[in-house]
JSON list of C-alpha atoms in Angstrom, two decimals:
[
{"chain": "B", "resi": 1, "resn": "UNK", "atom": "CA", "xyz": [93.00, 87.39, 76.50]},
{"chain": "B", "resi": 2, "resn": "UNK", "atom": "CA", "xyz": [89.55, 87.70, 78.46]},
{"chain": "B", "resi": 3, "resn": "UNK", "atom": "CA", "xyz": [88.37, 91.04, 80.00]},
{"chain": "B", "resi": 4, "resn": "UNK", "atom": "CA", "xyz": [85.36, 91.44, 82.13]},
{"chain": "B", "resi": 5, "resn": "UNK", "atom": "CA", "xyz": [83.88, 93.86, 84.38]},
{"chain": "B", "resi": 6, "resn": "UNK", "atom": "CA", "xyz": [82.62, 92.28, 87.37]},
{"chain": "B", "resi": 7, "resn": "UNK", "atom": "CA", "xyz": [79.61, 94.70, 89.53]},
{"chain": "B", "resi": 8, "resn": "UNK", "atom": "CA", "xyz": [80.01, 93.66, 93.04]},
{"chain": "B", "resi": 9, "resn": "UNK", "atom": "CA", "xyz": [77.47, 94.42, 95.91]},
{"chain": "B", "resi": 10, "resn": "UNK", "atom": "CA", "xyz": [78.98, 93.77, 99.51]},
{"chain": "B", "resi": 11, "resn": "UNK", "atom": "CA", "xyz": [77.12, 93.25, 102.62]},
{"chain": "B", "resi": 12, "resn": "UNK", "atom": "CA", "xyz": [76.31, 95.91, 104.96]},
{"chain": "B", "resi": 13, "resn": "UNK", "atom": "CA", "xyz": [79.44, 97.56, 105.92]},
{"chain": "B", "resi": 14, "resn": "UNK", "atom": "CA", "xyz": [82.40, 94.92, 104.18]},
{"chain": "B", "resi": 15, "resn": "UNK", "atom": "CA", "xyz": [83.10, 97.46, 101.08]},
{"chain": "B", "resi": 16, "resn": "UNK", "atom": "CA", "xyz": [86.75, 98.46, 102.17]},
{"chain": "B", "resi": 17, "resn": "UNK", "atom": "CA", "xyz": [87.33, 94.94, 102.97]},
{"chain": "B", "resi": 18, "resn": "UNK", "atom": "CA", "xyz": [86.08, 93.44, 99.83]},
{"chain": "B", "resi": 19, "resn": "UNK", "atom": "CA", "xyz": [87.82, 95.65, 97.86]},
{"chain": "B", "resi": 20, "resn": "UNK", "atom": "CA", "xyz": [91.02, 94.59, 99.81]},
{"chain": "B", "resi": 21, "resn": "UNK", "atom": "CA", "xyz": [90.46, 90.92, 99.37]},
{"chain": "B", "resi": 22, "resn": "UNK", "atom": "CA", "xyz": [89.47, 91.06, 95.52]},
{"chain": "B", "resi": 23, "resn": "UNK", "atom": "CA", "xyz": [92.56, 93.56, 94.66]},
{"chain": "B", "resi": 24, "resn": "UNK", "atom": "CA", "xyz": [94.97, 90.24, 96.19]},
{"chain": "B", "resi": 25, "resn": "UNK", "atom": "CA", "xyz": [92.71, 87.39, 93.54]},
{"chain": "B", "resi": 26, "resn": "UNK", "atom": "CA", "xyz": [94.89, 86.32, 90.62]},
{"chain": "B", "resi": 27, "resn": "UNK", "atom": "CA", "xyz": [92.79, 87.72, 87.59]},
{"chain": "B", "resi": 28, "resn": "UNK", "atom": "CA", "xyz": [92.04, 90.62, 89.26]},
{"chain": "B", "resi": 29, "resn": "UNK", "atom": "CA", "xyz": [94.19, 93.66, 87.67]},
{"chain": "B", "resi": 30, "resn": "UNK", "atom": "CA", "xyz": [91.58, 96.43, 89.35]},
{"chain": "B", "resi": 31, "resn": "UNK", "atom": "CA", "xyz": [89.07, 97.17, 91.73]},
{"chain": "B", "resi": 32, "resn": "UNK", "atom": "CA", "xyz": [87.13, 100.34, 92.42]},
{"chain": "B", "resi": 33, "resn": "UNK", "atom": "CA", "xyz": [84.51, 101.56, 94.98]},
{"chain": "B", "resi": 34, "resn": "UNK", "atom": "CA", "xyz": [81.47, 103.37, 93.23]},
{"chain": "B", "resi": 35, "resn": "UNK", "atom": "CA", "xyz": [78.80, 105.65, 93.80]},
{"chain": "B", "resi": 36, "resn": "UNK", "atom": "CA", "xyz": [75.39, 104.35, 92.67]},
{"chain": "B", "resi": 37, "resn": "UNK", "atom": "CA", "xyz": [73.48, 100.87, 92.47]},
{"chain": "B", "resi": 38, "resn": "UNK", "atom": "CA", "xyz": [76.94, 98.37, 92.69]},
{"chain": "B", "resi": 39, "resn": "UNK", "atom": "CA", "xyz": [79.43, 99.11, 95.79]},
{"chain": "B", "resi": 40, "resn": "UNK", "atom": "CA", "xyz": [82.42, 97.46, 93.76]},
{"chain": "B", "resi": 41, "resn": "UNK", "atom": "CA", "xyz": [84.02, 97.62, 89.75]},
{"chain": "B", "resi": 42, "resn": "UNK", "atom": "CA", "xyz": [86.49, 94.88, 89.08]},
{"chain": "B", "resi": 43, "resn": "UNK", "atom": "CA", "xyz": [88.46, 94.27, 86.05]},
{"chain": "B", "resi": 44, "resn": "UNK", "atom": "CA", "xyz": [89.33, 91.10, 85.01]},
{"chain": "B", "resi": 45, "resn": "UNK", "atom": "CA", "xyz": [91.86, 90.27, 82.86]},
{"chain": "B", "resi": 46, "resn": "UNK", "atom": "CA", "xyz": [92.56, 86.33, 82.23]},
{"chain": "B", "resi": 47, "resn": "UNK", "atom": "CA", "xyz": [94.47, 84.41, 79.78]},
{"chain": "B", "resi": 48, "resn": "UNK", "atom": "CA", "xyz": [91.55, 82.35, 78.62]},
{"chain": "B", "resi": 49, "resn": "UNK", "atom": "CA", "xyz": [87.57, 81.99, 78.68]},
{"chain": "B", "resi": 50, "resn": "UNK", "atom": "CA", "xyz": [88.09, 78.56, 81.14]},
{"chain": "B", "resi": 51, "resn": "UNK", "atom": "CA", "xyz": [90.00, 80.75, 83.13]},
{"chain": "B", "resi": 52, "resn": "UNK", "atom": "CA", "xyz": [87.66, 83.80, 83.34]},
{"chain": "B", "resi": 53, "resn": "UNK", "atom": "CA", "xyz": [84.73, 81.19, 84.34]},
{"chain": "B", "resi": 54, "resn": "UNK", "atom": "CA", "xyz": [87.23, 79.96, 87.57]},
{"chain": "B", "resi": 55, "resn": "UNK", "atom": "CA", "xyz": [88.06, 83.29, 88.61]},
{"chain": "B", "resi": 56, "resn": "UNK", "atom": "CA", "xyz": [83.96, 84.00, 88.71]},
{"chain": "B", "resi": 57, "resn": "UNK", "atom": "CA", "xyz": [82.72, 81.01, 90.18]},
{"chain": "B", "resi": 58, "resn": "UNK", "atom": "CA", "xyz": [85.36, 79.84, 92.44]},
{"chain": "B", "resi": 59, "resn": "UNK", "atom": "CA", "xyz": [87.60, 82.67, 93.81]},
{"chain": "B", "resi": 60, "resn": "UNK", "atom": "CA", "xyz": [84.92, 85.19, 94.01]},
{"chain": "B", "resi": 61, "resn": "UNK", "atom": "CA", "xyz": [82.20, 82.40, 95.59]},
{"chain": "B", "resi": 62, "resn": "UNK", "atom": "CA", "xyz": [85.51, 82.33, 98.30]},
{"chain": "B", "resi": 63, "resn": "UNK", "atom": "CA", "xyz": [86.14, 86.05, 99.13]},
{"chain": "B", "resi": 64, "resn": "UNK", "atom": "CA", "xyz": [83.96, 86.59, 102.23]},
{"chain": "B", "resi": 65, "resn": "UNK", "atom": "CA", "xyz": [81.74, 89.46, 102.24]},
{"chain": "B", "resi": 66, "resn": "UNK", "atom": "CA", "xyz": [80.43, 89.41, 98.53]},
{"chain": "B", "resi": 67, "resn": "UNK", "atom": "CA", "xyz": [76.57, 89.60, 98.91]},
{"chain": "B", "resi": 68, "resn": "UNK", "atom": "CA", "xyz": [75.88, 89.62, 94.49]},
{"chain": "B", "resi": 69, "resn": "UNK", "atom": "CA", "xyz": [78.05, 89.79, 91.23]},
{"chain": "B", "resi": 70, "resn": "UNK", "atom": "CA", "xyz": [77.10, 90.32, 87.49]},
{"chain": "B", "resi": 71, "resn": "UNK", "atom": "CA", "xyz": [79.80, 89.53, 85.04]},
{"chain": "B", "resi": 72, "resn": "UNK", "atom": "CA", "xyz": [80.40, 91.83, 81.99]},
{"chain": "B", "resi": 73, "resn": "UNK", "atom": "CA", "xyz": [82.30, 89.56, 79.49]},
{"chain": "B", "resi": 74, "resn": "UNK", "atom": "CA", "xyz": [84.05, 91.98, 77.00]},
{"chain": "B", "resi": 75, "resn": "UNK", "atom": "CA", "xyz": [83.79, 90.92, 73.72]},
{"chain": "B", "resi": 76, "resn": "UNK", "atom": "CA", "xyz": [85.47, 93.82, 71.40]},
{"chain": "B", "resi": 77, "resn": "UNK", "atom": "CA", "xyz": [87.75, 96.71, 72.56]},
{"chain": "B", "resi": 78, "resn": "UNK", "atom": "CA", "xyz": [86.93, 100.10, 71.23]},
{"chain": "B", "resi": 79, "resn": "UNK", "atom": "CA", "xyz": [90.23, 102.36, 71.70]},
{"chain": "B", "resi": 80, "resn": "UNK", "atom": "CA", "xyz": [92.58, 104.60, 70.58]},
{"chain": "B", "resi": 81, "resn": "UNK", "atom": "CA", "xyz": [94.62, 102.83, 72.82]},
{"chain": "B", "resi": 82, "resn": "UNK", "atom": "CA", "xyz": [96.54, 99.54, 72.26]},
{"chain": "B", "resi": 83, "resn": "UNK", "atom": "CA", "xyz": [95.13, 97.87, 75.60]},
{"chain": "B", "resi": 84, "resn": "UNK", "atom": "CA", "xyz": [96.39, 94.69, 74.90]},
{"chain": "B", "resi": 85, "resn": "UNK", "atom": "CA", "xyz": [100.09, 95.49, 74.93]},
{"chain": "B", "resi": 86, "resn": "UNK", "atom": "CA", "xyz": [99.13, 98.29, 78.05]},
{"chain": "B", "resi": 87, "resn": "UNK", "atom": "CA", "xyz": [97.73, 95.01, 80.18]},
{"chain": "B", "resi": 88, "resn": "UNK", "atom": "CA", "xyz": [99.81, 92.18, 78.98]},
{"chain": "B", "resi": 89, "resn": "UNK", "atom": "CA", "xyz": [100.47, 89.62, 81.59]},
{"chain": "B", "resi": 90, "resn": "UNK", "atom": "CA", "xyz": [103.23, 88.48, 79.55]},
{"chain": "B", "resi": 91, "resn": "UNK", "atom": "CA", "xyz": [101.00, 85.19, 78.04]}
]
């Protein structure tokens, strides 16, 4: 499994809307609205690296209203918690 947090900016105003369209994009498991320098945290949870680069540059680059993005690729989990088994899509 591949996790990333994705930093969103919107354009002026398209926050709510955003957040809407992202929360509805397969690989998508959460978004948040922030305080601070991003408007927009989304997880992303995918069964593969291949698939993680899709979900980035093709169904982000098509939800209307993005403005800027930085990916966070996750490479080790440090938990108490088994994550894995919490956010299994069943792969």
């Amino acid at each position: 499994m591949q996790n990333a947090v994705i930093l969103i900016n919107t354009e002026k105003g398209q926050v709510k809307a955003v957040a809407e369209r992202l929360a509805e994009v397969e690989g998508i498991s959460e978004v948040y609205s922030t305080c601070g320098r991003y408007d927009l945290v989304a997880i992303a949870r995918t069964r593969d690296f291949e698939t993680l680069a899709e979900l980035v540059t093709e169904r982000l680059n098509a939800v209307e209203g993005i403005a800027d993005t930085e990916t966070l690729n996750a490479m080790q989990v440090h938990s108490r918690h088994d994550l894995e088994t919490m956010f299994s899509l069943g792969w």
